[in-house]
PDB file of C-alpha atoms in Angstrom:
ATOM      1  CA  MET N 592     -16.328  -1.808   5.012  1.00 42.00           C
ATOM      2  CA  SER N 593     -16.508  -2.518   1.324  1.00 43.00           C
ATOM      3  CA  LYS N 594     -17.680   0.181  -1.046  1.00 50.00           C
ATOM      4  CA  VAL N 595     -20.359  -0.830  -3.552  1.00 49.00           C
ATOM      5  CA  ARG N 596     -19.219  -0.063  -7.079  1.00 59.00           C
ATOM      6  CA  ASN N 597     -21.384   0.492 -10.122  1.00 66.00           C
ATOM      7  CA  LEU N 598     -19.889  -1.881 -12.667  1.00 68.00           C
ATOM      8  CA  LEU N 599     -21.644  -1.733 -16.013  1.00 72.00           C
ATOM      9  CA  ASN N 600     -22.638  -4.878 -17.836  1.00 72.00           C
ATOM     10  CA  PRO N 601     -21.109  -4.463 -21.314  1.00 75.00           C
ATOM     11  CA  MET N 602     -23.977  -6.422 -22.884  1.00 77.00           C
ATOM     12  CA  THR N 603     -26.840  -4.377 -21.423  1.00 80.00           C
ATOM     13  CA  GLY N 604     -25.164  -1.123 -20.416  1.00 79.00           C
ATOM     14  CA  LYS N 605     -26.895  -1.395 -17.021  1.00 79.00           C
ATOM     15  CA  PRO N 606     -25.100  -1.730 -13.688  1.00 77.00           C
ATOM     16  CA  PHE N 607     -24.490  -5.207 -12.343  1.00 70.00           C
ATOM     17  CA  ALA N 608     -26.345  -6.100  -9.171  1.00 71.00           C
ATOM     18  CA  PHE N 609     -24.103  -6.480  -6.109  1.00 66.00           C
ATOM     19  CA  ASP N 610     -24.320 -10.277  -6.227  1.00 65.00           C
ATOM     20  CA  GLU N 611     -23.683 -10.564  -9.990  1.00 69.00           C
ATOM     21  CA  TYR N 612     -19.922 -10.012  -9.906  1.00 73.00           C
ATOM     22  CA  TYR N 613     -16.905 -10.785  -7.742  1.00 79.00           C
ATOM     23  CA  ALA N 614     -13.992  -8.412  -7.259  1.00 81.00           C
ATOM     24  CA  PHE N 615     -10.715  -8.638  -5.369  1.00 79.00           C
ATOM     25  CA  ASP N 616     -11.696  -5.869  -2.958  1.00 82.00           C
ATOM     26  CA  ASP N 617     -15.151  -7.073  -1.887  1.00 85.00           C
ATOM     27  CA  THR N 618     -15.034 -10.877  -1.934  1.00 90.00           C
ATOM     28  CA  ILE N 619     -13.973 -13.581   0.497  1.00 92.00           C
ATOM     29  CA  GLN N 620     -13.526 -17.159  -0.728  1.00 93.00           C
ATOM     30  CA  ILE N 621     -14.295 -20.145   1.458  1.00 94.00           C
ATOM     31  CA  PHE N 622     -13.485 -23.782   0.797  1.00 93.00           C
ATOM     32  CA  GLY N 623     -14.321 -26.910   2.792  1.00 91.00           C
ATOM     33  CA  LEU N 624     -15.521 -25.175   5.965  1.00 92.00           C
ATOM     34  CA  ASP N 625     -17.869 -26.561   8.601  1.00 90.00           C
ATOM     35  CA  THR N 626     -21.462 -25.296   8.509  1.00 90.00           C
ATOM     36  CA  ASP N 627     -21.177 -23.231  11.698  1.00 91.00           C
ATOM     37  CA  ILE N 628     -17.951 -21.490  10.595  1.00 90.00           C
ATOM     38  CA  HIS N 629     -19.489 -20.944   7.149  1.00 91.00           C
ATOM     39  CA  ALA N 630     -22.532 -19.290   8.766  1.00 92.00           C
ATOM     40  CA  GLN N 631     -20.390 -17.065  11.004  1.00 92.00           C
ATOM     41  CA  ILE N 632     -18.317 -15.851   8.070  1.00 91.00           C
ATOM     42  CA  CYS N 633     -21.450 -15.148   6.018  1.00 90.00           C
ATOM     43  CA  ASN N 634     -23.019 -13.173   8.902  1.00 90.00           C
ATOM     44  CA  VAL N 635     -19.941 -11.015   9.413  1.00 90.00           C
ATOM     45  CA  ALA N 636     -19.511 -10.515   5.654  1.00 89.00           C
ATOM     46  CA  ALA N 637     -23.140  -9.402   5.307  1.00 87.00           C
ATOM     47  CA  GLN N 638     -22.620  -6.799   8.042  1.00 87.00           C
ATOM     48  CA  LEU N 639     -19.531  -5.492   6.240  1.00 86.00           C
ATOM     49  CA  ASN N 640     -21.157  -5.529   2.789  1.00 86.00           C
ATOM     50  CA  ILE N 641     -18.677  -8.161   1.572  1.00 89.00           C
ATOM     51  CA  LYS N 642     -19.543 -11.073  -0.706  1.00 90.00           C
ATOM     52  CA  VAL N 643     -18.702 -14.666   0.160  1.00 92.00           C
ATOM     53  CA  TYR N 644     -17.903 -17.085  -2.643  1.00 91.00           C
ATOM     54  CA  GLU N 645     -18.050 -20.751  -1.688  1.00 92.00           C
ATOM     55  CA  CYS N 646     -15.520 -22.544  -3.878  1.00 91.00           C
ATOM     56  CA  SER N 647     -16.916 -25.795  -5.219  1.00 88.00           C
ATOM     57  CA  ILE N 648     -13.656 -26.823  -6.904  1.00 90.00           C
ATOM     58  CA  ILE N 649     -10.060 -26.035  -6.018  1.00 87.00           C
ATOM     59  CA  GLU N 650      -9.499 -23.998  -9.209  1.00 87.00           C
ATOM     60  CA  ASP N 651     -11.987 -21.402  -7.923  1.00 88.00           C
ATOM     61  CA  LEU N 652      -9.351 -20.305  -5.405  1.00 87.00           C
ATOM     62  CA  ILE N 653      -7.295 -19.063  -8.340  1.00 85.00           C
ATOM     63  CA  ALA N 654     -10.044 -18.130 -10.806  1.00 86.00           C
ATOM     64  CA  ILE N 655     -12.325 -16.021  -8.610  1.00 88.00           C
ATOM     65  CA  PRO N 656     -10.899 -12.671  -7.465  1.00 87.00           C
ATOM     66  CA  ALA N 657     -10.904 -12.165  -3.697  1.00 88.00           C
ATOM     67  CA  PHE N 658      -8.905 -10.384  -1.030  1.00 86.00           C
ATOM     68  CA  MET N 659      -9.069 -13.363   1.331  1.00 89.00           C
ATOM     69  CA  ALA N 660      -9.455 -17.132   1.089  1.00 90.00           C
ATOM     70  CA  ILE N 661     -10.429 -19.183   4.130  1.00 91.00           C
ATOM     71  CA  VAL N 662      -9.624 -22.827   3.449  1.00 91.00           C
ATOM     72  CA  ASN N 663      -9.904 -26.006   5.481  1.00 91.00           C
ATOM     73  CA  PRO N 664      -6.687 -27.783   4.416  1.00 89.00           C
ATOM     74  CA  GLN N 665      -8.059 -31.155   5.536  1.00 92.00           C
ATOM     75  CA  GLU N 666     -10.640 -30.946   2.746  1.00 90.00           C
ATOM     76  CA  ILE N 667      -8.000 -30.639   0.011  1.00 89.00           C
ATOM     77  CA  SER N 668      -7.065 -33.936  -1.621  1.00 90.00           C
ATOM     78  CA  GLN N 669      -3.506 -34.812  -2.679  1.00 92.00           C
ATOM     79  CA  GLU N 670      -4.433 -34.291  -6.338  1.00 91.00           C
ATOM     80  CA  ASP N 671      -6.064 -30.917  -5.620  1.00 89.00           C
ATOM     81  CA  ALA N 672      -3.046 -29.815  -3.570  1.00 88.00           C
ATOM     82  CA  ALA N 673      -0.743 -30.733  -6.462  1.00 89.00           C
ATOM     83  CA  LEU N 674      -2.998 -28.846  -8.898  1.00 88.00           C
ATOM     84  CA  LEU N 675      -3.122 -25.801  -6.628  1.00 84.00           C
ATOM     85  CA  PHE N 676       0.657 -25.860  -6.286  1.00 84.00           C
ATOM     86  CA  GLU N 677       1.008 -26.074 -10.075  1.00 84.00           C
ATOM     87  CA  LEU N 678      -1.351 -23.127 -10.569  1.00 80.00           C
ATOM     88  CA  TRP N 679       0.565 -21.048  -8.013  1.00 77.00           C
ATOM     89  CA  GLN N 680       3.814 -21.831  -9.834  1.00 77.00           C
ATOM     90  CA  GLU N 681       2.282 -20.410 -13.017  1.00 73.00           C
ATOM     91  CA  HIS N 682       1.883 -17.115 -11.155  1.00 69.00           C
ATOM     92  CA  ASP N 683       5.658 -16.983 -10.889  1.00 66.00           C
ATOM     93  CA  SER N 684       6.014 -17.105 -14.663  1.00 63.00           C
ATOM     94  CA  SER N 685       7.090 -14.064 -16.654  1.00 62.00           C
ATOM     95  CA  GLU N 686       3.498 -13.384 -17.759  1.00 59.00           C
ATOM     96  CA  PHE N 687       2.596 -12.390 -14.204  1.00 57.00           C
ATOM     97  CA  LYS N 688       5.721 -10.345 -13.514  1.00 57.00           C
ATOM     98  CA  VAL N 689       4.037  -7.193 -14.851  1.00 56.00           C
ATOM     99  CA  LYS N 690       1.496  -7.171 -12.021  1.00 59.00           C
ATOM    100  CA  LYS N 691       4.182  -7.946  -9.449  1.00 60.00           C
ATOM    101  CA  THR N 692       6.378  -5.180 -10.841  1.00 66.00           C
ATOM    102  CA  SER N 693       3.521  -2.699 -10.601  1.00 67.00           C
ATOM    103  CA  ALA N 694       2.805  -3.717  -7.011  1.00 70.00           C
ATOM    104  CA  ASN N 695       6.499  -3.493  -6.132  1.00 76.00           C
ATOM    105  CA  ARG N 696       6.685  -0.050  -7.738  1.00 78.00           C
ATOM    106  CA  GLN N 697       3.722   1.180  -5.684  1.00 77.00           C
ATOM    107  CA  GLU N 698       5.309  -0.217  -2.524  1.00 81.00           C
ATOM    108  CA  ARG N 699       8.631   1.447  -3.361  1.00 82.00           C
ATOM    109  CA  ILE N 700       6.922   4.803  -3.995  1.00 83.00           C
ATOM    110  CA  ALA N 701       5.130   4.583  -0.645  1.00 81.00           C
ATOM    111  CA  ARG N 702       8.383   3.670   1.115  1.00 83.00           C
ATOM    112  CA  GLN N 703      10.201   6.598  -0.550  1.00 85.00           C
ATOM    113  CA  CYS N 704       7.472   8.996   0.588  1.00 85.00           C
ATOM    114  CA  GLU N 705       7.768   7.701   4.151  1.00 88.00           C
ATOM    115  CA  GLU N 706      11.548   8.063   4.025  1.00 90.00           C
ATOM    116  CA  ARG N 707      11.279  11.593   2.678  1.00 90.00           C
ATOM    117  CA  ILE N 708       8.764  12.668   5.305  1.00 91.00           C
ATOM    118  CA  SER N 709      10.892  11.272   8.120  1.00 91.00           C
ATOM    119  CA  ARG N 710      14.026  12.866   6.619  1.00 93.00           C
ATOM    120  CA  ILE N 711      12.296  16.275   6.417  1.00 93.00           C
ATOM    121  CA  LEU N 712      11.159  15.983  10.032  1.00 93.00           C
ATOM    122  CA  MET N 713      14.686  15.020  11.109  1.00 93.00           C
ATOM    123  CA  ILE N 714      16.091  18.030   9.228  1.00 94.00           C
ATOM    124  CA  LEU N 715      13.595  20.280  11.020  1.00 93.00           C
ATOM    125  CA  LYS N 716      14.629  18.781  14.356  1.00 92.00           C
ATOM    126  CA  ARG N 717      18.311  19.384  13.550  1.00 93.00           C
ATOM    127  CA  LEU N 718      17.547  22.968  12.462  1.00 93.00           C
ATOM    128  CA  GLN N 719      15.827  23.590  15.798  1.00 90.00           C
ATOM    129  CA  LYS N 720      19.069  22.634  17.562  1.00 90.00           C
ATOM    130  CA  GLY N 721      21.219  25.010  15.500  1.00 90.00           C
ATOM    131  CA  PRO N 722      22.806  25.639  12.080  1.00 92.00           C
ATOM    132  CA  VAL N 723      23.305  22.621   9.821  1.00 94.00           C
ATOM    133  CA  LYS N 724      25.376  22.121   6.702  1.00 94.00           C
ATOM    134  CA  THR N 725      23.817  20.356   3.750  1.00 93.00           C
ATOM    135  CA  ARG N 726      26.875  18.147   3.242  1.00 94.00           C
ATOM    136  CA  GLU N 727      26.626  16.853   6.817  1.00 94.00           C
ATOM    137  CA  LEU N 728      22.923  16.101   6.397  1.00 93.00           C
ATOM    138  CA  ALA N 729      23.491  14.478   3.009  1.00 94.00           C
ATOM    139  CA  LYS N 730      26.148  12.217   4.488  1.00 94.00           C
ATOM    140  CA  GLU N 731      23.965  11.377   7.494  1.00 92.00           C
ATOM    141  CA  PHE N 732      20.893  10.508   5.401  1.00 92.00           C
ATOM    142  CA  LYS N 733      22.894   8.965   2.522  1.00 93.00           C
ATOM    143  CA  VAL N 734      21.317  11.268  -0.083  1.00 94.00           C
ATOM    144  CA  SER N 735      22.689  13.985  -2.344  1.00 94.00           C
ATOM    145  CA  VAL N 736      23.277  17.564  -1.229  1.00 94.00           C
ATOM    146  CA  ARG N 737      20.658  18.633  -3.763  1.00 95.00           C
ATOM    147  CA  THR N 738      18.078  16.335  -2.131  1.00 94.00           C
ATOM    148  CA  VAL N 739      18.737  17.954   1.251  1.00 94.00           C
ATOM    149  CA  GLN N 740      18.361  21.396  -0.344  1.00 94.00           C
ATOM    150  CA  ARG N 741      15.011  20.337  -1.835  1.00 94.00           C
ATOM    151  CA  ASP N 742      13.867  19.071   1.555  1.00 94.00           C
ATOM    152  CA  ILE N 743      14.812  22.405   3.147  1.00 94.00           C
ATOM    153  CA  ARG N 744      12.845  24.236   0.424  1.00 93.00           C
ATOM    154  CA  ILE N 745       9.819  22.088   1.297  1.00 92.00           C
ATOM    155  CA  LEU N 746      10.154  23.165   4.926  1.00 93.00           C
ATOM    156  CA  GLU N 747      10.269  26.793   3.774  1.00 92.00           C
ATOM    157  CA  ARG N 748       7.158  26.302   1.616  1.00 92.00           C
ATOM    158  CA  ILE N 749       5.184  24.959   4.565  1.00 91.00           C
ATOM    159  CA  GLY N 750       6.031  28.056   6.579  1.00 89.00           C
ATOM    160  CA  GLU N 751       9.208  27.261   8.509  1.00 90.00           C
ATOM    161  CA  PRO N 752      11.385  30.407   8.528  1.00 92.00           C
ATOM    162  CA  ILE N 753      14.802  29.163   7.414  1.00 92.00           C
ATOM    163  CA  GLY N 754      17.835  31.328   6.759  1.00 91.00           C
ATOM    164  CA  TYR N 755      21.241  30.683   5.217  1.00 91.00           C
ATOM    165  CA  ASP N 756      24.489  31.871   6.800  1.00 90.00           C
ATOM    166  CA  GLU N 757      26.963  32.708   4.018  1.00 90.00           C
ATOM    167  CA  GLN N 758      29.974  32.675   6.353  1.00 90.00           C
ATOM    168  CA  GLU N 759      29.240  29.292   7.965  1.00 87.00           C
ATOM    169  CA  LYS N 760      27.645  27.981   4.766  1.00 90.00           C
ATOM    170  CA  ALA N 761      24.865  26.491   6.868  1.00 93.00           C
ATOM    171  CA  PHE N 762      21.087  26.676   7.108  1.00 93.00           C
ATOM    172  CA  PHE N 763      19.453  27.732  10.362  1.00 91.00           C
ATOM    173  CA  LEU N 764      15.970  28.214  11.746  1.00 90.00           C
ATOM    174  CA  LEU N 765      15.066  31.886  12.045  1.00 87.00           C
ATOM    175  CA  THR N 766      13.865  32.869  15.500  1.00 75.00           C
ATOM    176  CA  ARG N 767      11.819  35.954  16.376  1.00 58.00           C
ATOM    177  CA  GLU N 768      15.010  37.755  17.402  1.00 57.00           C
ATOM    178  CA  ARG N 769      16.719  36.983  14.093  1.00 54.00           C
ATOM    179  CA  LEU N 770      13.624  38.015  12.120  1.00 51.00           C
ATOM    180  CA  ARG N 771      13.792  41.505  13.692  1.00 52.00           C
ATOM    181  CA  GLU N 772      17.450  41.992  12.660  1.00 54.00           C
TER     182      GLU N 772
END
């Protein structure tokens, strides 16, 4: 369900009405659809508080921000298809790389967080089985020894009782018996 935002009109200082602006996160574009499909999309969009923009020309597919475009390809002429292709090629130019780079960075950060969480859980699982050496874990996960040590410190911070055996040079999970010693 789309969240209504209060965007201010810079000319008046007052908020725009919901139907006075289009944004990438609350707009669906449609182009060349049959009347019954058009009506169905509009009904569903109204229930979800999403705007529908009916593109009158092919350039609207590029110019109007939207998170989805529903297009009847049979309604696109050869000339319009060529124009659309040309406009999409412009998006591959260096001027648009900044936005792609930002999106790629966000995706990479999310992927790194997922990898770290799974690595920490795997370390906890290994600790439950017995003592583990940081070098072994680092080699297994293809990260540095320091990264494994940081992950173990995170486990300690969230309340996992972890000890270090100086003789074996390995970390282990403290049990109730070991805590009493």
